[in-house]
Short mmCIF file of C-alpha atoms in Angstrom, two decimals:
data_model
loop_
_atom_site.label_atom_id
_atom_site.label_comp_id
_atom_site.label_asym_id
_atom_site.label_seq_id
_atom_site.Cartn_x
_atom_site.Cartn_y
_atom_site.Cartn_z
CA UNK V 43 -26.11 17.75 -12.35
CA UNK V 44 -24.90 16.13 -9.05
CA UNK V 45 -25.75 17.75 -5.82
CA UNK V 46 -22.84 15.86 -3.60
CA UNK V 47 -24.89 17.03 -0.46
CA UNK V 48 -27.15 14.34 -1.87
CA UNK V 49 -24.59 11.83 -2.95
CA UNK V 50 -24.51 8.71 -0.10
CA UNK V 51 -21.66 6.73 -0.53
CA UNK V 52 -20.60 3.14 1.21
CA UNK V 53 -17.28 2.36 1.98
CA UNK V 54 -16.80 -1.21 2.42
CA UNK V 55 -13.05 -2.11 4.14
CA UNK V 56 -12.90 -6.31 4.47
CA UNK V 57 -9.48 -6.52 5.70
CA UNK V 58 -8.88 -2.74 7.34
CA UNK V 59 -5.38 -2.90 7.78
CA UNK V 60 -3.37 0.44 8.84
CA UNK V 61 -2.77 1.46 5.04
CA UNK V 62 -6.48 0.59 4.48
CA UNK V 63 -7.69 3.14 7.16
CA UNK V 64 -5.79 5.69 6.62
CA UNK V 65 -6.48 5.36 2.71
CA UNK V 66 -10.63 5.61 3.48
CA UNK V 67 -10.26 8.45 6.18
CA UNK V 68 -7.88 10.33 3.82
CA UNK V 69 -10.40 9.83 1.18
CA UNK V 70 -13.46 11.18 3.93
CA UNK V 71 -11.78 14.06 5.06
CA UNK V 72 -10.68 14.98 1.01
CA UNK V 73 -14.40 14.88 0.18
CA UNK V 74 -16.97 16.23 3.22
CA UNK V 75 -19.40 17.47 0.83
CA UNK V 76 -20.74 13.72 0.32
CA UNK V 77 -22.52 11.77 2.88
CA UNK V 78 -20.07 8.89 3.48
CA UNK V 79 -20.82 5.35 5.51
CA UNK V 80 -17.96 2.59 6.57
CA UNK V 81 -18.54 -0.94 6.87
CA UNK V 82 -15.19 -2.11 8.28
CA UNK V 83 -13.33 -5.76 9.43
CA UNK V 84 -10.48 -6.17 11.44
CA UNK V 85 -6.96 -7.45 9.99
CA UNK V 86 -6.84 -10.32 11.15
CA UNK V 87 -7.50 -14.13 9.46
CA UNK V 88 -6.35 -13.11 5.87
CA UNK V 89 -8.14 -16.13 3.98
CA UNK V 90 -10.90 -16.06 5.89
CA UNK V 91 -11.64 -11.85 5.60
CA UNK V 92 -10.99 -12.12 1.39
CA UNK V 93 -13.15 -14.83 1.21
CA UNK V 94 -16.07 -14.65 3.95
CA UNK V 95 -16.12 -11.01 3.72
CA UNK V 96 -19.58 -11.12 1.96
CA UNK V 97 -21.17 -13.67 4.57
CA UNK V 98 -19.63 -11.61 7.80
CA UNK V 99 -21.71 -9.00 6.08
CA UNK V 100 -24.80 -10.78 5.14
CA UNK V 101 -27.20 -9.38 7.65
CA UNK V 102 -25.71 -5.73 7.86
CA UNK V 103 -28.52 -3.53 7.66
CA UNK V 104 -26.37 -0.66 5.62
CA UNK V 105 -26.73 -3.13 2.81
CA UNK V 106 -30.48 -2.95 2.42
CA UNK V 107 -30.21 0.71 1.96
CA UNK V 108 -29.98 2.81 -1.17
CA UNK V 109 -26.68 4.00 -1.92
CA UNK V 110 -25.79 6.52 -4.71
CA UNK V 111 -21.89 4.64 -4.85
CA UNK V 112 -19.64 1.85 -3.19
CA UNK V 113 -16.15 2.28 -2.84
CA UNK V 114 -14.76 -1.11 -1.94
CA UNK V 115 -11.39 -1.69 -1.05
CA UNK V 116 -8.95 -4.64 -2.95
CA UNK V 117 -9.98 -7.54 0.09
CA UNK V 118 -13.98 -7.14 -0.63
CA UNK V 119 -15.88 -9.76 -2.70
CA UNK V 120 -17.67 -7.07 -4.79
CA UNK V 121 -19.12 -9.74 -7.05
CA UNK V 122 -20.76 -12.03 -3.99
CA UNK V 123 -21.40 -9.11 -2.17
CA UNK V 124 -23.71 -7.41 -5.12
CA UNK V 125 -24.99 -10.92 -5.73
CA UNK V 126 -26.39 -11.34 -2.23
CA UNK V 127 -27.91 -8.00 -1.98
CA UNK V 128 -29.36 -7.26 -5.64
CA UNK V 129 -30.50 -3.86 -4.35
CA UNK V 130 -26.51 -3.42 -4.30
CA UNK V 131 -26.51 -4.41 -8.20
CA UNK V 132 -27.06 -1.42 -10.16
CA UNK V 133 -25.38 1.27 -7.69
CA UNK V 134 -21.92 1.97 -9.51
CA UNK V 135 -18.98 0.66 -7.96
CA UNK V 136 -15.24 1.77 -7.49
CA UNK V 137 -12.84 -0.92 -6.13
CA UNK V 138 -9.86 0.53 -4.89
CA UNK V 139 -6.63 -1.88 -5.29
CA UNK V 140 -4.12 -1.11 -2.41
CA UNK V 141 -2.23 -4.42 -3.54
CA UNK V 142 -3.99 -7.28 -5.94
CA UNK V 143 -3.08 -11.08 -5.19
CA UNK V 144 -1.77 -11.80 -8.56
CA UNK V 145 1.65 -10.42 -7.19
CA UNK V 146 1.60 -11.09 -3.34
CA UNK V 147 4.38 -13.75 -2.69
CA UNK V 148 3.62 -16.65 -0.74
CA UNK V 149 5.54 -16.78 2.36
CA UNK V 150 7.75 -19.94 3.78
CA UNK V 151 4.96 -22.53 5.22
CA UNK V 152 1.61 -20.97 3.52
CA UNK V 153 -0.01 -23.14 0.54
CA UNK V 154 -0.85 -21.55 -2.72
CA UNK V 155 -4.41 -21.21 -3.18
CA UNK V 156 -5.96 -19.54 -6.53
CA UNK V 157 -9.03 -18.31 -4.00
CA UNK V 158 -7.80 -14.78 -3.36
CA UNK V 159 -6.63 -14.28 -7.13
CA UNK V 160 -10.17 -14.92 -8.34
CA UNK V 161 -11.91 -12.72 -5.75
CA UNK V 162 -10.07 -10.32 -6.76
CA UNK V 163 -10.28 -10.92 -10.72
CA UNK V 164 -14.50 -11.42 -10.05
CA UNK V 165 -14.39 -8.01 -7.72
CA UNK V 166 -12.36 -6.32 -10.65
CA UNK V 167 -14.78 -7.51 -13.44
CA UNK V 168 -18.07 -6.83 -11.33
CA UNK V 169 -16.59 -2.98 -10.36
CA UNK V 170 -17.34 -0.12 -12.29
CA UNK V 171 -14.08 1.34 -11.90
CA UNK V 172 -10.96 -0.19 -10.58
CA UNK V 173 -8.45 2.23 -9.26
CA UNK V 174 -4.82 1.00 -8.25
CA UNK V 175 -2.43 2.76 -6.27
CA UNK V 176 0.43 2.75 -8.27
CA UNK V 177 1.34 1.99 -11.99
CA UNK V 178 3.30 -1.35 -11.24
CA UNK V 179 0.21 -2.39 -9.15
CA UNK V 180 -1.97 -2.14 -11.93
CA UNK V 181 0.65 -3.26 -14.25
CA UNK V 182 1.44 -6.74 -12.39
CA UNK V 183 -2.39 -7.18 -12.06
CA UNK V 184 -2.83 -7.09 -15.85
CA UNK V 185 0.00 -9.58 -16.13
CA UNK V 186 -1.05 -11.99 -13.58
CA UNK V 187 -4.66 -11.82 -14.58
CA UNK V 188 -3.57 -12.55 -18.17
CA UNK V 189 -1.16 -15.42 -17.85
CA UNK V 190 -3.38 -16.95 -14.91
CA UNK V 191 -6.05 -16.73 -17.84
CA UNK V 192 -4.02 -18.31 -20.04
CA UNK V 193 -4.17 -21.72 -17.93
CA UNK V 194 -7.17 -21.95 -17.63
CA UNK V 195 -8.89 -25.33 -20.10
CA UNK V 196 -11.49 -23.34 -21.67
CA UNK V 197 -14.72 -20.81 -21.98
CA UNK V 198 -12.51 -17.89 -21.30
CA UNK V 199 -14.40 -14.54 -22.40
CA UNK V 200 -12.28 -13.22 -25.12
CA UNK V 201 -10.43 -9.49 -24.44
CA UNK V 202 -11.20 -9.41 -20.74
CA UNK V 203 -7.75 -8.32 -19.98
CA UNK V 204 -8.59 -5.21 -22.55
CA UNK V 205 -11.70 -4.59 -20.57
CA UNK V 206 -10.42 -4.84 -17.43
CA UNK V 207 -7.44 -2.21 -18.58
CA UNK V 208 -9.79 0.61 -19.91
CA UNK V 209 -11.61 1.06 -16.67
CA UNK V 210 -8.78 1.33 -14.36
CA UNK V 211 -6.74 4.36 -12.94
CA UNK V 212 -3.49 5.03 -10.62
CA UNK V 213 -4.93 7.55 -8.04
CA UNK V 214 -1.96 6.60 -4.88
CA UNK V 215 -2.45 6.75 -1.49
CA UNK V 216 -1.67 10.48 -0.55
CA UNK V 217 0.61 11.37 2.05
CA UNK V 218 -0.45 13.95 4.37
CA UNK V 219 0.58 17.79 3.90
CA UNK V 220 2.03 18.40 7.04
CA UNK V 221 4.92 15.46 6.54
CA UNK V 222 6.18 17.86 3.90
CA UNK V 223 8.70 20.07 6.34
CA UNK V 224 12.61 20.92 5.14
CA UNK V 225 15.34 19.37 7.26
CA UNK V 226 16.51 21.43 10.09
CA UNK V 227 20.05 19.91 9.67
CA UNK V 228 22.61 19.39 7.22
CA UNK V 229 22.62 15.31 5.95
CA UNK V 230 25.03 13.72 7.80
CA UNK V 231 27.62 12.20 5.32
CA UNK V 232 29.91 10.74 7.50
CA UNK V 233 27.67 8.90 9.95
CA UNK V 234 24.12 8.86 8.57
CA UNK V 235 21.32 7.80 10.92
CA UNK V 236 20.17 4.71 8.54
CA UNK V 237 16.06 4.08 8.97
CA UNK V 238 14.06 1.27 8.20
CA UNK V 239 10.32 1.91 8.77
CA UNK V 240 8.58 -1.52 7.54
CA UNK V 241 6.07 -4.02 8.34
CA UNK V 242 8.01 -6.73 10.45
CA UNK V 243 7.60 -9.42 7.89
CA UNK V 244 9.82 -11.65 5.38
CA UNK V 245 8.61 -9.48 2.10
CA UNK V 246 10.09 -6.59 3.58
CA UNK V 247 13.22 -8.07 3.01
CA UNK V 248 14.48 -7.88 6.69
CA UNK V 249 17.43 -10.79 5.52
CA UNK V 250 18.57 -8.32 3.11
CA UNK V 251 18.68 -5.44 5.49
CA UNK V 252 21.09 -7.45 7.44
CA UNK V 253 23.20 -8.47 4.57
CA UNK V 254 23.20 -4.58 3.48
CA UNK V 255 24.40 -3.56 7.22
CA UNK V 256 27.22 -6.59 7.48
CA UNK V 257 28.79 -5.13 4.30
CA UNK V 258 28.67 -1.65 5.32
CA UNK V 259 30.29 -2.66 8.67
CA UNK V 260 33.19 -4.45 6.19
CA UNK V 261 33.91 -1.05 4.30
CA UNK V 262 33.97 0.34 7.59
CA UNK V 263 31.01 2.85 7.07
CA UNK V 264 29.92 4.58 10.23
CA UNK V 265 25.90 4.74 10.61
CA UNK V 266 23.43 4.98 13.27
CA UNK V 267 20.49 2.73 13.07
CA UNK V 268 16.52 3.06 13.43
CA UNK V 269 14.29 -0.46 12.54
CA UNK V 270 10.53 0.87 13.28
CA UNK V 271 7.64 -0.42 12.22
CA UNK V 272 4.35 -2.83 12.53
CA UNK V 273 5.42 -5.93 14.62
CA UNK V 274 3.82 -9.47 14.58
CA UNK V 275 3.62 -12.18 17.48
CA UNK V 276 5.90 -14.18 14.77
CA UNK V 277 8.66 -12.32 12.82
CA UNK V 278 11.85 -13.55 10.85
CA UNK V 279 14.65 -14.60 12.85
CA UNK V 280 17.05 -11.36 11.03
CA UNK V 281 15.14 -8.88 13.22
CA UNK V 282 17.04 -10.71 15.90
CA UNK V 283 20.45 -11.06 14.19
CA UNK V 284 20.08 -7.32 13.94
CA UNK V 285 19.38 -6.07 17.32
CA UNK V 286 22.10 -8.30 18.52
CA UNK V 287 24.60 -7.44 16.16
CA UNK V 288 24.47 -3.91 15.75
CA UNK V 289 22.73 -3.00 19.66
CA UNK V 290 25.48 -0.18 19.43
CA UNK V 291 24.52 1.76 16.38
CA UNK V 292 20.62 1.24 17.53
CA UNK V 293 19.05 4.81 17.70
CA UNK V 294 15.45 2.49 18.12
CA UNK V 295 14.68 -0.68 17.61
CA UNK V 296 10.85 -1.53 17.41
CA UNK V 297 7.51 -0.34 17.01
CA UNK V 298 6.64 2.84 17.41
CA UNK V 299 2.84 3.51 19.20
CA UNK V 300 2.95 7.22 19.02
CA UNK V 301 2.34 8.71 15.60
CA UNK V 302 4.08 12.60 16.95
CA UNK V 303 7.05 10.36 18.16
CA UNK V 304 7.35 8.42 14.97
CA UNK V 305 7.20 11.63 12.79
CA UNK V 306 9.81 13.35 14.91
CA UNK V 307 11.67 10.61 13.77
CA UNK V 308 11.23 10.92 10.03
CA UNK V 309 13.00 14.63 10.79
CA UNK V 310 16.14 13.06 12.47
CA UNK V 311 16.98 10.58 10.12
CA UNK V 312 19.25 11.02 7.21
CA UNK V 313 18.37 8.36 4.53
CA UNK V 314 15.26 6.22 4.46
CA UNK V 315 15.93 2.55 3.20
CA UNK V 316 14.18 -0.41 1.48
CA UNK V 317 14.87 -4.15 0.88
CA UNK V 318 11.68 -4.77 -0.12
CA UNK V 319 10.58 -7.43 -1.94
CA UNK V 320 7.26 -6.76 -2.27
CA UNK V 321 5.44 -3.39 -2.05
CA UNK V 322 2.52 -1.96 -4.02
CA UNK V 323 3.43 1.88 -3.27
CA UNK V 324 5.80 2.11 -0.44
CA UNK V 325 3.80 4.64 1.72
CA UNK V 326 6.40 4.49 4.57
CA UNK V 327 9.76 5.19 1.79
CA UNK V 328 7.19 7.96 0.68
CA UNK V 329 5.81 9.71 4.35
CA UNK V 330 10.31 9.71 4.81
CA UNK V 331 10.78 11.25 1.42
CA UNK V 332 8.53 14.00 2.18
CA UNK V 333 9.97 14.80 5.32
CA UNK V 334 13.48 15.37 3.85
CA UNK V 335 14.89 11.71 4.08
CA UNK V 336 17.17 10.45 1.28
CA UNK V 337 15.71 6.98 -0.17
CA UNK V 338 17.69 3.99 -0.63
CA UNK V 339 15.60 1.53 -2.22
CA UNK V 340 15.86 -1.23 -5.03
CA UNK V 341 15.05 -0.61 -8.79
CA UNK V 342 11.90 -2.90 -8.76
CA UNK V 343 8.28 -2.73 -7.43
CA UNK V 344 6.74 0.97 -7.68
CA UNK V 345 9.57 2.67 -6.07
CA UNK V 346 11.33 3.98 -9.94
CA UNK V 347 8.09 5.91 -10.12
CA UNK V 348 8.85 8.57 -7.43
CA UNK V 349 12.72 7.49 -6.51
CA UNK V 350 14.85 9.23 -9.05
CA UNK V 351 17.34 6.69 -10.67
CA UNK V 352 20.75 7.92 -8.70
CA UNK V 353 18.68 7.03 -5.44
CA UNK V 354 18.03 3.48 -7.26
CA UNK V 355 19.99 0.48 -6.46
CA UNK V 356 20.40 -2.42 -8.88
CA UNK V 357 17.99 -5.31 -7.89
CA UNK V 358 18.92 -9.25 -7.20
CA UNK V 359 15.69 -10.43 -6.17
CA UNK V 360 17.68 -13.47 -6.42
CA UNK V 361 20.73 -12.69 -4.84
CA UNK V 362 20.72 -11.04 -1.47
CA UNK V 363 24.08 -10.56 -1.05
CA UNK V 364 25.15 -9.41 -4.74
CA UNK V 365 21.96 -6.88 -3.74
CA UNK V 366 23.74 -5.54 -0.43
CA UNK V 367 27.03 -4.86 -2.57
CA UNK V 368 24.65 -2.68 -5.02
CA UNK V 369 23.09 -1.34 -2.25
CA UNK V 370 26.13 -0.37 -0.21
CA UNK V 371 27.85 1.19 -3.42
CA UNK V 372 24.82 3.20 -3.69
CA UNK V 373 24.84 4.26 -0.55
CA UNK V 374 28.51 5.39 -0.75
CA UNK V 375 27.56 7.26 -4.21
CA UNK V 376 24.94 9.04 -2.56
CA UNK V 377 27.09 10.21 0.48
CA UNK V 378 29.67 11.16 -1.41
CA UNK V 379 27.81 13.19 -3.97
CA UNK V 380 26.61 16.89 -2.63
CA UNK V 381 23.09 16.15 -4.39
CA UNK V 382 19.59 16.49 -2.37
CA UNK V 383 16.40 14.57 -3.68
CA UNK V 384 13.54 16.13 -4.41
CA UNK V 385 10.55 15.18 -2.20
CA UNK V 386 7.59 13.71 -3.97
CA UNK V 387 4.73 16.88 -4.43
CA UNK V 388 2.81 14.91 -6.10
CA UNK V 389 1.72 13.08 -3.70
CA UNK V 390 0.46 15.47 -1.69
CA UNK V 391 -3.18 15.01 0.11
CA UNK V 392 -3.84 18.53 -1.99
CA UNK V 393 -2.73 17.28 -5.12
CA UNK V 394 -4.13 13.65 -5.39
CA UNK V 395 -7.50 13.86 -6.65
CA UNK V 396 -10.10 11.37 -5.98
CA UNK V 397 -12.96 13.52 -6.64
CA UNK V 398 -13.05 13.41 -10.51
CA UNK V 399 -13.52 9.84 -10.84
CA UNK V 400 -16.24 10.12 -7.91
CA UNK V 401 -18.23 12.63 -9.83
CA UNK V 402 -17.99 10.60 -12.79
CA UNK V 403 -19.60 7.94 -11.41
CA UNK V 404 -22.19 9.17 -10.11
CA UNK V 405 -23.61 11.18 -12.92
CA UNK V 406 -22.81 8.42 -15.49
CA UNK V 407 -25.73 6.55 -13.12
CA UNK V 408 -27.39 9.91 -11.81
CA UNK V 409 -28.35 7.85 -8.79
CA UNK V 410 -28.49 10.76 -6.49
CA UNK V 411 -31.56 12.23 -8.17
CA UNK V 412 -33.44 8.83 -8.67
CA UNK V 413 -32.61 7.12 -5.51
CA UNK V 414 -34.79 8.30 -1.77
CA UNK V 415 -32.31 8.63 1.03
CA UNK V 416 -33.02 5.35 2.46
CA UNK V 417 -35.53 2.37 2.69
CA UNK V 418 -38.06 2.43 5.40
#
């Protein structure tokens, strides 16, 4: 049997991006009972973090201790890392998939490079247990890892795509209980305050926002208008368009620093919209939901499995306009209708549970009882 007041665990974070960090001090503060460690690297040089991760690393004393588990996040070279530091080799491992580079589109000036797919792939077949955060996550890493297999000339290990499939779960990224609060006000059908709380970036779909707000200015559809979110030194030119074009239905435009500010606004808003094109889970559509926000999002990605369908709006990945008609019908049908969606419970921080596949791993090795607390 386990004692988790004996259990020390490593959490390694290579790229430890906003989603990243809250992910690992969610998981911390879910389970106090174990002794937990964080090796962490900044955001910042993507190709250089997935890759290099193991050799930024490779005199970090934490390594050279015994561990009872790893949890690694999606962006750490699991298989170099464990290969540099045998000691590392037998202690069970969890890699935690927040996205996987079999689906992460490759932006307007970047070169295609099949690096970051295998680090992932090796990090997935040297891991114990791969956990995703969503089911089309783990679903489009299947796919990709399959047909990227299926190019390859030869000595491909027969039913690794099997393999890969039978250790992996969808435990998502929990979204804090206190988001979960009842709107104070009724929706407001006539002039909803419209918010768009993304990363600043081209798979966000920011072109398509503007599309969606040009044809709800030609049906003459009143809204008021909040773009928040994570802004980058370079950002597409629609960010732009849309401050300039619709300055009068602005409620705010930009980042927002403070976190009490920022859920204040989750309360005012009436529906919470995305034109994503590419998102694993959709935390910010989800931390919206659960403070009483309608979605408006596209029937692709993860969002079908916590948007119900009438909240769904036909996707046209290739088609950006055809996609704002959809969208703006949608939105119409939703206004009109005197319908409220549900927020999602089940992704509570109480109701997401981590802790089972934890305590699996560690008595399948029963490290905690064979391993001293540390070397030296």
């Amino acid at each position: 049997m386990i004692d988790p007041s004996q259990s020390r665990i490593l959490v390694l974070s290579a790229y430890d991006a906003a989603s990243h960090r809250r992910w690992r001090e969610q998981l911390i503060a879910a389970l106090p009972h174990y002794e937990w460690h964080v090796l962490s690297l900044p955001p910042r040089f993507f190709r250089w973090r997935i890759r290099g991760n193991p050799l930024s690393w490779l005199d970090e004393p934490l390594l050279q201790e015994c561990w009872d588990l790893i949890v690694a996040s999606s962006m750490v070279d699991l298989a170099s890392l464990r290969g540099f530091h045998p000691n590392l080799a037998r202690v069970p491992a969890l890699l935690y998939m927040h996205e996987n580079q079999f689906a992460f589109p490759v932006s307007e000036g970047q070169h295609w490079s099949a690096e970051p797919q295998m680090v992932n792939l090796y990090s997935a077949v040297a891991a114990d247990r791969v956990v995703f955060n969503s089911r089309w996550n783990r679903m489009s890493f299947l796919s990709g890892v399959d047909e990227f297999l299926s190019r390859l000339p030869d000595g491909v290990p027969p039913g690794l795509v099997d393999a890969l499939q039978a250790k992996s779960d969808v435990v998502p990224v929990p979204i804090e209980d206190r988001l979960f609060v009842k709107r104070t006000s009724p929706l407001n059908r006539k002039c909803p305050h419209l918010l768009w709380n993304h990363r600043w970036e081209y798979d966000k779909g920011p072109d398509r926002l503007l599309h969606l707000l040009d044809r709800l200015a030609d049906l003459g559809q009143p809204f008021r208008l909040s773009v928040v979110g994570e802004r980058f030194r370079k950002q597409p030119e629609a960010f732009e368009k849309i401050g300039a074009r619709y300055a009068e239905h602005i409620a705010h435009f930009g980042f927002i620093a403070d976190r009490a500010r920022y859920e204040r606004l989750l309360v005012e808003a009436d529906v919470v919209i995305s034109t994503a094109l590419h998102d694993f889970q959709g935390l910010s559509l989800l931390e919206a939901m659960a403070s009483d926000c309608i979605p408006l999002a596209p029937d692709r990605l993860a969002y079908p499995e916590y948007v119900p369908s009438p909240y769904l709006y036909p996707s046209y990945e290739d088609d950006a306009e055809k996609e704002a008609d959809a969208a703006a019908r949608c939105l119409h049908d939703i206004l009109a209708s005197s319908g409220q969606c549900e927020p999602p419970d089940e992704w509570r921080v109480s109701r997401v549970r981590y802790d089972r596949i934890i305590r699996a791993l560690l008595e399948s090795s029963g490290s905690s009882a064979a391993h001293p607390r540390k070397i030296g």
